[in-house]
CSV table of C-alpha atoms in Angstrom, one decimal:
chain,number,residue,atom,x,y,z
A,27,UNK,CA,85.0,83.4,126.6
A,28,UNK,CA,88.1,84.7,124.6
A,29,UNK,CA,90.3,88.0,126.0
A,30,UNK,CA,91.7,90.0,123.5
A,31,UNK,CA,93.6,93.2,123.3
A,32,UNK,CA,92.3,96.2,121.4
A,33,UNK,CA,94.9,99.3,121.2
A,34,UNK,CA,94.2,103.3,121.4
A,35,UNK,CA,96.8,105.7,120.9
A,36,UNK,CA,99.2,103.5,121.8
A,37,UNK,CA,97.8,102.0,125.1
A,38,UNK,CA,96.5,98.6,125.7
A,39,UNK,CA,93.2,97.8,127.2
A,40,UNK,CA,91.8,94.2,127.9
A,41,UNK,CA,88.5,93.9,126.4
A,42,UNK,CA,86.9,90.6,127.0
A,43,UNK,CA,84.0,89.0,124.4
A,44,UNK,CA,81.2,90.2,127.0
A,45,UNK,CA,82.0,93.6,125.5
A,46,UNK,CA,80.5,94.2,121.7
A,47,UNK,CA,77.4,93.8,123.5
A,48,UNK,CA,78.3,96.2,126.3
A,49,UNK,CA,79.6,98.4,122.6
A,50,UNK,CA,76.0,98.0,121.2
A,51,UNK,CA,73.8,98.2,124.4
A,52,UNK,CA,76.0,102.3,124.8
A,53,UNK,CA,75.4,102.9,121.1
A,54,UNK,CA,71.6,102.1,121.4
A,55,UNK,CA,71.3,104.5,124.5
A,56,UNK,CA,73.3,107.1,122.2
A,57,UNK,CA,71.1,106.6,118.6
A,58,UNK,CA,68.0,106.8,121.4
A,59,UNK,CA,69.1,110.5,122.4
A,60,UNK,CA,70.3,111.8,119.5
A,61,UNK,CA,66.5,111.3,117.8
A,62,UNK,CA,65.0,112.3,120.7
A,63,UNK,CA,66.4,115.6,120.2
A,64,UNK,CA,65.5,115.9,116.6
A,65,UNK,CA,61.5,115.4,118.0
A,66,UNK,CA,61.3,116.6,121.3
A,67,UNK,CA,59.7,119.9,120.8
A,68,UNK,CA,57.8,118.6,117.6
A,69,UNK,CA,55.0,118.8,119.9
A,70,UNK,CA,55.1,121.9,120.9
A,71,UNK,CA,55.5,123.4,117.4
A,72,UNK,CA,52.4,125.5,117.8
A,73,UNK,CA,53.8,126.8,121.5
A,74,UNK,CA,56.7,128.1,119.6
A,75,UNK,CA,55.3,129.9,117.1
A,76,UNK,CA,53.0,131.7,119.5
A,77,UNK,CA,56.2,132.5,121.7
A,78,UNK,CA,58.3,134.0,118.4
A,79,UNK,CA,54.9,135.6,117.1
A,80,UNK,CA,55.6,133.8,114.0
A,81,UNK,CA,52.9,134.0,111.3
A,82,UNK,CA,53.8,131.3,109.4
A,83,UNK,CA,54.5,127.6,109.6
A,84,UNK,CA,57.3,127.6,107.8
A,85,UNK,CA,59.3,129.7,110.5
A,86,UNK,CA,59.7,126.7,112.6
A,87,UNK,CA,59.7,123.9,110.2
A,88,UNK,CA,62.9,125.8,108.6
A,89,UNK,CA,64.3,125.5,112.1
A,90,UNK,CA,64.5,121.5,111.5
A,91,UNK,CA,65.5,122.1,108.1
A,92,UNK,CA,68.7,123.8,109.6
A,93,UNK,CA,68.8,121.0,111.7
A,94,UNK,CA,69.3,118.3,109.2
A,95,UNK,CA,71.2,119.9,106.8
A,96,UNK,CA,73.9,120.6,108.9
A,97,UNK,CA,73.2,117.1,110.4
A,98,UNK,CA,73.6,115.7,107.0
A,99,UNK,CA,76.9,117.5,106.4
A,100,UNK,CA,78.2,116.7,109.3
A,101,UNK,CA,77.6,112.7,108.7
A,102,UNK,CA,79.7,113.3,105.5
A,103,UNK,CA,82.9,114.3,107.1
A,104,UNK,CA,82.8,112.3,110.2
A,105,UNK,CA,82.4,109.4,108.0
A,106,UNK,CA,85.5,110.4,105.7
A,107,UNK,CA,87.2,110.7,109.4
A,108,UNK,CA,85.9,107.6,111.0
A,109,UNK,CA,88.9,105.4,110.8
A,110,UNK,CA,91.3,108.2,112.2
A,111,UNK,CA,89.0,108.7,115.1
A,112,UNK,CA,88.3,107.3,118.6
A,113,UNK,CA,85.0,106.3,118.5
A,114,UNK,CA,84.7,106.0,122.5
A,115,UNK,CA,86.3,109.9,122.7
A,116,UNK,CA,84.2,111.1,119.8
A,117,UNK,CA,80.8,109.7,120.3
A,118,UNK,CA,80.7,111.2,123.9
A,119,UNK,CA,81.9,114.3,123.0
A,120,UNK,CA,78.8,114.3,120.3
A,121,UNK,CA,76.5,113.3,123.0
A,122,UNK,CA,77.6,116.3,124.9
A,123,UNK,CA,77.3,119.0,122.6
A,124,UNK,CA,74.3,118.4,121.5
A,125,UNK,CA,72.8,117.6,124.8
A,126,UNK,CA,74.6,121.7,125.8
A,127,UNK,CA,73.2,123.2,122.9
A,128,UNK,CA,69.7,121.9,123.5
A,129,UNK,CA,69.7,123.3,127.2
A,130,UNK,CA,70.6,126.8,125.4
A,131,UNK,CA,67.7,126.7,124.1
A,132,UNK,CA,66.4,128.1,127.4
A,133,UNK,CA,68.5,131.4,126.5
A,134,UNK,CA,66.6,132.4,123.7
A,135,UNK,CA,64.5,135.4,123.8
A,136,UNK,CA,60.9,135.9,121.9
A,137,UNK,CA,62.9,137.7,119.4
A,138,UNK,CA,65.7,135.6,118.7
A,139,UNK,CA,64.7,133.0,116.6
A,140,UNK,CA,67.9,133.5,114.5
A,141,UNK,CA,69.9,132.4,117.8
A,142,UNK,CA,67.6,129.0,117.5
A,143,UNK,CA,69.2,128.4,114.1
A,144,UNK,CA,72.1,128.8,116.1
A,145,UNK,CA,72.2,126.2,118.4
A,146,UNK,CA,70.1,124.4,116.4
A,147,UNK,CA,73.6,123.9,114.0
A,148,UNK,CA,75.4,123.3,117.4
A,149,UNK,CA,72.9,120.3,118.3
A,150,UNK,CA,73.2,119.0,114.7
A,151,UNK,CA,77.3,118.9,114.8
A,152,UNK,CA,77.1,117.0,117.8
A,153,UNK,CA,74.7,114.5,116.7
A,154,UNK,CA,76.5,113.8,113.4
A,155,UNK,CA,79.4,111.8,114.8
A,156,UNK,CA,76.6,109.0,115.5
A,157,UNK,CA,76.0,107.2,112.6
A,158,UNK,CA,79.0,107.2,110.4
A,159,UNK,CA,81.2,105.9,113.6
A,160,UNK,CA,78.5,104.1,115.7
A,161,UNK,CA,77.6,101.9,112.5
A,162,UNK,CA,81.4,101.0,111.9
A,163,UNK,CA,81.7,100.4,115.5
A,164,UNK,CA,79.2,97.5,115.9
A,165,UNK,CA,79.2,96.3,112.0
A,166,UNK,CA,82.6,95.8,112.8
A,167,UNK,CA,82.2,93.8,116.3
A,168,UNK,CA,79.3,91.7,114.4
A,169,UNK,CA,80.4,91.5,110.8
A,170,UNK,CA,77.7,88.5,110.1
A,171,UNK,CA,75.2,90.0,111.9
A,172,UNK,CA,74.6,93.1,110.5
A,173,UNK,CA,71.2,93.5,110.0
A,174,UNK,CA,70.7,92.0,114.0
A,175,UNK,CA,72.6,94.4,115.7
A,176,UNK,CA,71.4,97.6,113.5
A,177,UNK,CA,68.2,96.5,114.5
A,178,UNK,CA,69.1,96.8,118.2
A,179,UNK,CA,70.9,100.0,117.6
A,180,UNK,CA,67.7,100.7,115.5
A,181,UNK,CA,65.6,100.2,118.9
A,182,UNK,CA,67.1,103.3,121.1
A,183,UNK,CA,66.3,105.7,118.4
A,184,UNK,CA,63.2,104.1,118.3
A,185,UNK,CA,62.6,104.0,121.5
A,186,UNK,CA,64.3,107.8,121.2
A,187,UNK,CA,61.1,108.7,118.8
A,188,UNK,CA,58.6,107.6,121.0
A,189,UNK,CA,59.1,108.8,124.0
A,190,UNK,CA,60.7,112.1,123.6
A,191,UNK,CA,57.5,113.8,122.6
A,192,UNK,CA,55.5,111.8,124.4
A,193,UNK,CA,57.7,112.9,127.3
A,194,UNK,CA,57.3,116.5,126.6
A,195,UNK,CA,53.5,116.1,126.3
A,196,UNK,CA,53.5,114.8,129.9
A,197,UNK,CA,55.7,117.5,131.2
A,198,UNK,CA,54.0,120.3,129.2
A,199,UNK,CA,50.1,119.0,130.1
A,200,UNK,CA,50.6,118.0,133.5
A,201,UNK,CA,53.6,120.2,134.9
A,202,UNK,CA,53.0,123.2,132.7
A,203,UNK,CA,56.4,123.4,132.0
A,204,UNK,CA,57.3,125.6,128.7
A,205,UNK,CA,59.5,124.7,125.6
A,206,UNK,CA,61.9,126.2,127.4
A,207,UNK,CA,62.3,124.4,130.5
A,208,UNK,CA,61.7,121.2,128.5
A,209,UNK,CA,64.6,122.0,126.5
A,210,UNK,CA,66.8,122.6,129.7
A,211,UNK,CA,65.9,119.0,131.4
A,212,UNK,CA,66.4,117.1,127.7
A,213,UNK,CA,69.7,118.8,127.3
A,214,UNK,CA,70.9,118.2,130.7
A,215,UNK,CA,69.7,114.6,130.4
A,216,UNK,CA,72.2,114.5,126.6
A,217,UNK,CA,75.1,115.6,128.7
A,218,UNK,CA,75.3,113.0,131.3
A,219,UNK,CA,73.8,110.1,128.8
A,220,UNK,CA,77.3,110.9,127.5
A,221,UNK,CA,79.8,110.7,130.1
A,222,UNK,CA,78.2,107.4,131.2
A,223,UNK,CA,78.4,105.7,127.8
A,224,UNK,CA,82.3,106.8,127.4
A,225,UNK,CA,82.6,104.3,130.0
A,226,UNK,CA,80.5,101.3,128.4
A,227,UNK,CA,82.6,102.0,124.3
A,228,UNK,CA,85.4,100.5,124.3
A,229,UNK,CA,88.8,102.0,123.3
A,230,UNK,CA,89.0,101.0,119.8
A,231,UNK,CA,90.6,102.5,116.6
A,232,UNK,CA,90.8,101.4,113.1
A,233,UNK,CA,94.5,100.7,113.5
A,234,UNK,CA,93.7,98.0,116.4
A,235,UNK,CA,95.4,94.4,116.4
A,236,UNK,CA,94.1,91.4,117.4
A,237,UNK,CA,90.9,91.9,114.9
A,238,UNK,CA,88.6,89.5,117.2
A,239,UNK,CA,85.1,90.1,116.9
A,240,UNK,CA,81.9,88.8,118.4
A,241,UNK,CA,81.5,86.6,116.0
A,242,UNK,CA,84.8,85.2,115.7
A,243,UNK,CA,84.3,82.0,117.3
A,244,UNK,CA,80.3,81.2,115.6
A,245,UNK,CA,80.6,82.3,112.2
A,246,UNK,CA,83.3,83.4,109.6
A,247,UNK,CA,85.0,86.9,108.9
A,248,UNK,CA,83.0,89.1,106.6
A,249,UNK,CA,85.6,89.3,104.4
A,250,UNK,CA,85.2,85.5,103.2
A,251,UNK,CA,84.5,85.0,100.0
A,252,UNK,CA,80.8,85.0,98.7
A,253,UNK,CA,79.8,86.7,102.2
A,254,UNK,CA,79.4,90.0,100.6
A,255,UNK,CA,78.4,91.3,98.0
A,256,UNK,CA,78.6,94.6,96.4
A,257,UNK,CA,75.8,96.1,94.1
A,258,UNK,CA,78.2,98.8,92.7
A,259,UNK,CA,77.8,102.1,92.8
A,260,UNK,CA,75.2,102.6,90.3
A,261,UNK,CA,72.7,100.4,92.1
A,262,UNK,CA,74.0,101.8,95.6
A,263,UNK,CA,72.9,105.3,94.3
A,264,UNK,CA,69.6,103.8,93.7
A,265,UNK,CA,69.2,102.2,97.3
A,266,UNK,CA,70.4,105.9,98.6
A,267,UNK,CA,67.7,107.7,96.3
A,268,UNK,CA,64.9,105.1,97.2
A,269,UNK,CA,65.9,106.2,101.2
A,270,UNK,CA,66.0,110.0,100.1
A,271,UNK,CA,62.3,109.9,99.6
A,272,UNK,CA,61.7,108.0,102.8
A,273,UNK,CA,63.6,110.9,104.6
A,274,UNK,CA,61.6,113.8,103.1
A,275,UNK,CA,58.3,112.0,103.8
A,276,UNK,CA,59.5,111.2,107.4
A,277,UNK,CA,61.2,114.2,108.5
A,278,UNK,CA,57.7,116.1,107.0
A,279,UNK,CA,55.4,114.0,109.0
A,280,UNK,CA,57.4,114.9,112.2
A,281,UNK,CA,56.7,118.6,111.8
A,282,UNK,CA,53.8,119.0,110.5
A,283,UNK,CA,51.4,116.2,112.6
A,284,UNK,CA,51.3,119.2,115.4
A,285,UNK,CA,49.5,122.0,113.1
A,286,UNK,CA,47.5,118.7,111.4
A,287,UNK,CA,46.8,117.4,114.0
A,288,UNK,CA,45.4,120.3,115.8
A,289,UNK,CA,43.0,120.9,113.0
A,290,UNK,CA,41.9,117.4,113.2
A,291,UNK,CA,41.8,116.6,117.0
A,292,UNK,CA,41.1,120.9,117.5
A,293,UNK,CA,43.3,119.4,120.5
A,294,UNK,CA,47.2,120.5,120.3
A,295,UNK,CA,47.8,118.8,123.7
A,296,UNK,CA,47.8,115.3,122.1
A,297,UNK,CA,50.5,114.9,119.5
A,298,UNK,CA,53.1,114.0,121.7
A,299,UNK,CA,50.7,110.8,122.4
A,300,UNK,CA,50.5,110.2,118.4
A,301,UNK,CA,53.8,111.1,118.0
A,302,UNK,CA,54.4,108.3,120.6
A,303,UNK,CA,52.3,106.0,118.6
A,304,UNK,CA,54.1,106.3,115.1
A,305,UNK,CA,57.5,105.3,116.9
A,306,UNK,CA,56.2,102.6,119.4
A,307,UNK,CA,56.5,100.1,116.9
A,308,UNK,CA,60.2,100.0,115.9
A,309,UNK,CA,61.2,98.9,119.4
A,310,UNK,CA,59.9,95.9,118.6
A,311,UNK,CA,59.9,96.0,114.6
A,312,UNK,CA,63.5,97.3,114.2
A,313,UNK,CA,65.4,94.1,115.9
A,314,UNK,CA,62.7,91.6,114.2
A,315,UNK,CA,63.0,92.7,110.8
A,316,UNK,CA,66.9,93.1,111.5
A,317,UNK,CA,67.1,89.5,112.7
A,318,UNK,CA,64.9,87.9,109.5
A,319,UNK,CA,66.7,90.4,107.0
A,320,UNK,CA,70.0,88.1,107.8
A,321,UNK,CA,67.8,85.3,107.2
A,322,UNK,CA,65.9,85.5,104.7
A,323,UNK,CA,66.9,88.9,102.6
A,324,UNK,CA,66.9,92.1,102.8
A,325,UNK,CA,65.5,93.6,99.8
A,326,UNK,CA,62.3,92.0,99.8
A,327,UNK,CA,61.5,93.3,103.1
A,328,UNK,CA,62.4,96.9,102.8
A,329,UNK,CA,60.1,97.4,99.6
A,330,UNK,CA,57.5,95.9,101.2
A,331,UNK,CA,57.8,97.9,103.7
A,332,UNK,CA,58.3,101.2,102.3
A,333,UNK,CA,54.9,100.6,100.4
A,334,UNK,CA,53.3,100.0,103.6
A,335,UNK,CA,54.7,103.3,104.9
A,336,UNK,CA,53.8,105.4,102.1
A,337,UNK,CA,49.9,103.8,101.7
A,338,UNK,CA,49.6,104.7,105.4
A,339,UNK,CA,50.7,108.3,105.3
A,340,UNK,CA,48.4,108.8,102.4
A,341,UNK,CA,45.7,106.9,104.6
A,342,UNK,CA,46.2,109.8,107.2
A,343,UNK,CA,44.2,112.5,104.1
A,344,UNK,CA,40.8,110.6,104.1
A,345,UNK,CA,41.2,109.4,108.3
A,346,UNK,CA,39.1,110.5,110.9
A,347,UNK,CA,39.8,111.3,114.6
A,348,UNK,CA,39.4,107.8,115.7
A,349,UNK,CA,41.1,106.1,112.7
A,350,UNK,CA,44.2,108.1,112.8
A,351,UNK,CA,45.1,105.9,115.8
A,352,UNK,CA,45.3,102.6,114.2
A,353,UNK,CA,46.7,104.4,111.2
A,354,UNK,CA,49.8,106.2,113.1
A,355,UNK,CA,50.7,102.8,114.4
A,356,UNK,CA,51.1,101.1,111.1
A,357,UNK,CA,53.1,104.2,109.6
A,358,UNK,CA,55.3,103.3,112.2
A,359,UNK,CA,55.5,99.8,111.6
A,360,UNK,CA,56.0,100.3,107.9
A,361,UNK,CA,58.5,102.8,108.6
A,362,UNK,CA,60.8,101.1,111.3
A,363,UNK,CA,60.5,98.1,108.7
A,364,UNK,CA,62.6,100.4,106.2
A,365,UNK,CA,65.0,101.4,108.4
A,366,UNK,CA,67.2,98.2,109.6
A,367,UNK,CA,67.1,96.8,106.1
A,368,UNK,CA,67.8,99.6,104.4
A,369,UNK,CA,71.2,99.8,106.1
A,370,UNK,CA,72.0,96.9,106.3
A,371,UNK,CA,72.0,96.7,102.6
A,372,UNK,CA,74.3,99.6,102.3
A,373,UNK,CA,76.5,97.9,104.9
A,374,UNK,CA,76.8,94.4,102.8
A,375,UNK,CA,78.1,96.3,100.0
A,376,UNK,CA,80.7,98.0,101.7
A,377,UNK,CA,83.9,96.7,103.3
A,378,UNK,CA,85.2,97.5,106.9
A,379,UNK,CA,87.8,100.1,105.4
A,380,UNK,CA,84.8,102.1,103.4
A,381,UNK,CA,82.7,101.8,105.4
A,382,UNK,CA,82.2,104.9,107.3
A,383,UNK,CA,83.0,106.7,104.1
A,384,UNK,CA,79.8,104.9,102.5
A,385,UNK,CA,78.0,105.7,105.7
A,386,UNK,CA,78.5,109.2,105.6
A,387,UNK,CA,77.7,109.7,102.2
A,388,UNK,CA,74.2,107.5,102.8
A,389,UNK,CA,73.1,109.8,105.6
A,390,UNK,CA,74.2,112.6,104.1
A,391,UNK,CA,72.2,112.4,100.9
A,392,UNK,CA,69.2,111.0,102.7
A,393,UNK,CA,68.9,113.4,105.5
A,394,UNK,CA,70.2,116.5,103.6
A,395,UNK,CA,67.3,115.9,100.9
A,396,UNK,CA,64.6,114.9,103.7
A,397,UNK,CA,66.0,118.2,105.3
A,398,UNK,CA,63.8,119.7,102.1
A,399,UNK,CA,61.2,118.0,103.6
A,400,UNK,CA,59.8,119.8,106.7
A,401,UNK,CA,60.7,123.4,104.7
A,402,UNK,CA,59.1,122.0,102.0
A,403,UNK,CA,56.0,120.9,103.4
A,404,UNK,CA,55.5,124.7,105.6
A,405,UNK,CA,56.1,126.6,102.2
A,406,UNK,CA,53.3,124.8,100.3
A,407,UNK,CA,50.9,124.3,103.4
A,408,UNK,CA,51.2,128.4,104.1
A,409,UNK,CA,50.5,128.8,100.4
A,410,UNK,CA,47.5,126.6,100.9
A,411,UNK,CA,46.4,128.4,103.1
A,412,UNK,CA,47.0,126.1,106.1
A,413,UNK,CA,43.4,124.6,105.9
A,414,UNK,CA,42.2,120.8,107.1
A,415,UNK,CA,42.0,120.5,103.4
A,416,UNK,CA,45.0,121.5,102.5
A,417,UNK,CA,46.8,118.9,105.1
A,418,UNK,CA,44.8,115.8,103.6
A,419,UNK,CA,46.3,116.6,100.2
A,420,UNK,CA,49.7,116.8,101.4
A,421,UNK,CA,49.7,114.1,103.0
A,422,UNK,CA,48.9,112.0,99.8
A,423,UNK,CA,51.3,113.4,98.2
A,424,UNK,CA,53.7,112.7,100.9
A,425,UNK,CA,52.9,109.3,101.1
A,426,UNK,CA,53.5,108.8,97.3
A,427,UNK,CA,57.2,109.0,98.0
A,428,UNK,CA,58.1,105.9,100.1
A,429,UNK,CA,55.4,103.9,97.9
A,430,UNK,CA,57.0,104.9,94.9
A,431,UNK,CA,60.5,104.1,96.4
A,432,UNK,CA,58.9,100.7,97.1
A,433,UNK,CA,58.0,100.1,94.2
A,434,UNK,CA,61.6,100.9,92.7
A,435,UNK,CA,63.3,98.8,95.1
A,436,UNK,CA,61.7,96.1,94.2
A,437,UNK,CA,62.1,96.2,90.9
A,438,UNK,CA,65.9,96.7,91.1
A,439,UNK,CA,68.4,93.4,90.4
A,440,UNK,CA,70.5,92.7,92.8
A,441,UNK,CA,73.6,90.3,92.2
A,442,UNK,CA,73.7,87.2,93.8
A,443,UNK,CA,74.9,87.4,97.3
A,444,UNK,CA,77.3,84.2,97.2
A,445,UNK,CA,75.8,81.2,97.3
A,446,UNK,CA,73.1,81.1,100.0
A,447,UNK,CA,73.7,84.6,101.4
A,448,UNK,CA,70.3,86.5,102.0
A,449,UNK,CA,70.7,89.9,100.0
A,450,UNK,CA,70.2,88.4,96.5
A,451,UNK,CA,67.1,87.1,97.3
């Protein structure tokens, strides 16, 4: 195993080759809780409402739309800042932000929904350092093996998905515990997730010598020749457009399935349990599809896919009871399908220096247009009239959007990715 030395502010730190992994394995735990906090209450949607006396669904959804736009914003300039930051420093320092500003929610008064907007934006800051700098972090420690180690990152937010809600179904059905005291144990869980993975990142910044990576000893730098290839920005915009309308369906489905599902099930006690099941999937779908898209292409997979997503959202209008089951569980495999090879497109056509600019910019654009999504979606199912009905439709609709972008994705050119390199494919 090679020692190296990696530099921060001027200190030296020996960091042996044992540690990407212990980089990635911190990362994962971080992506895990920071999308557990964007779903944790999802299940308790209707709760809420009842405790603001809200007559609408839209004054709750808007709630995640502040969420994400902010969120979204926020990816833009820690991306621009990525290479002037500590990535150890900042990452924790997100982490416990956002895990203070969820237990705040426990300070909110029936009516102050305004104040949940609040710390709503407070959550959203604090989870924003994550992907620009996190995704620089490991792309950088694994430069060949992009798609592999997205895909384990990809795993704790699965994981992060799946379990948050199903976790506050648990705690609401069989402790009684309100949205409230949820909120408290979530929060307080965020804070110490991130003083223990300061510990586990190791202190590295852009200006670092010695540029060793994992991978320096079994395969070549990514900035050999023919190991990259960009698609320019016109067809980047593309792959970033073809994501938005994965975001908008994705981010809709999240917020919504408790007032559909209710309808459907006449049971609000159970969508942390489907919630559970539409996420379930990429812990073991998000490191497999990262692994093969290294192997055998990227762009192939993720239209594929996307059209599997979007077919089984729109399934969701004509299911029954029983078959939503089986049909939540293949949304989420065609869903944590898009998500590894998706960025690890965007990351082959980048270099290390742009990275986090590029990043920034992708999760900006495709989580501050799937922000539309969950406001969206209240506006037109309160105009509707909130019916059963009126839920199957939009759900088509919403599922037209990732098959649409699968469709496109496929059709796109991309150059040729060297000579043998997977992304032309």
């Amino acid at each position: 195993m090679t020692s190296f030395q990696r530099h921060e502010h001027g200190s030296t730190t020996p960091y042996r080759a044992a540690g990407p992994m212990a980089a990635v394995i911190a990362a994962t735990v971080l992506h895990g809780m920071i999308h557990g906090f964007s779903i944790f209450l999802s299940p308790l949607n209707e709760q809420m409402r009842q405790f603001f006396a809200a007559d609408s669904i839209t004054a709750i959804t808007a709630m995640k739309t502040t969420y994400l736009i902010v969120y979204a914003i926020g990816n833009l300039t820690f991306g621009v800042l990525t290479n002037r930051l500590s990535a150890r420093n900042t990452l924790a320092a997100g982490m416990i932000v956002n895990g203070l500003a969820v237990a705040a929610f426990s300070t909110v008064g029936p009516g102050d929904i305004s104040r949940m907007h609040l710390f709503w934006t407070l959550a959203a800051l604090g989870g924003s350092v994550y992907h620009p700098i996190a995704n620089v972090l490991i792309t950088r420690l694994y430069p060949t093996r992009k798609g592999m180690v997205l895909g384990v990152t990809g795993v704790g937010a699965a994981i992060g998905f799946a379990f948050a809600p199903l976790s506050t179904g648990l705690l609401s059905a069989t402790l009684h515990l309100s949205w409230q005291q949820v909120a408290v144990l979530f929060g307080m869980a965020g804070v110490a997730v991130g003083v223990i993975a300061w510990f586990f990142i190791p202190p590295i910044t852009h200006e670092s010598t010695s540029p060793i990576t994992a991978d320096t000893e079994i395969e070549p730098s990514e900035t050999t020749s023919g190991n990259r290839a960009s698609l320019g920005p016109l067809l980047l915009t593309l792959v970033i457009g073809i994501a938005c309308l994965r975001e908008i369906a994705m981010w809709s489905i999240l917020d919504i399935s408790d007032f559909f599902l209710t309808l459907v099930l006449t049971d609000s006690t159970r969508t942390g349990f489907f919630l559970f099941l539409l996420y379930l999937p990429g812990i073991f779908v998000k490191p497999m599809v990262g692994v093969l898209s290294d192997k055998i292409g990227r762009k192939q997979l993720a239209a594929t896919a996307l059209i599997v997503y979007g077919s089984t959202i729109a399934a969701t209008g004509v299911s029954g009871p029983l078959a939503l089951i089986p049909v939540y569980l293949l949304m989420g495999i065609g869903q944590a399908a898009t998500i590894p090879s998706i960025e690890a497109i965007v990351a082959d056509s980048t270099s290390e220096d742009n990275r986090g600019v590029v990043f920034g910019i992708f999760i900006t654009a495709a989580i501050g247009l799937g922000a539309l999504g969950p406001l969206i979606s209240g506006m037109v199912l309160d105009a509707l009239g909130g019916t059963l009905a009126a839920f199957r439709i939009w759900m088509v609709v919403l599922g037209s959007l990732p098959f649409v972008g699968g469709i496109a994705l496929a059709a796109l050119r991309f150059p040729p990715h060297g000579n043998s390199g997977p992304q032309g494919r």
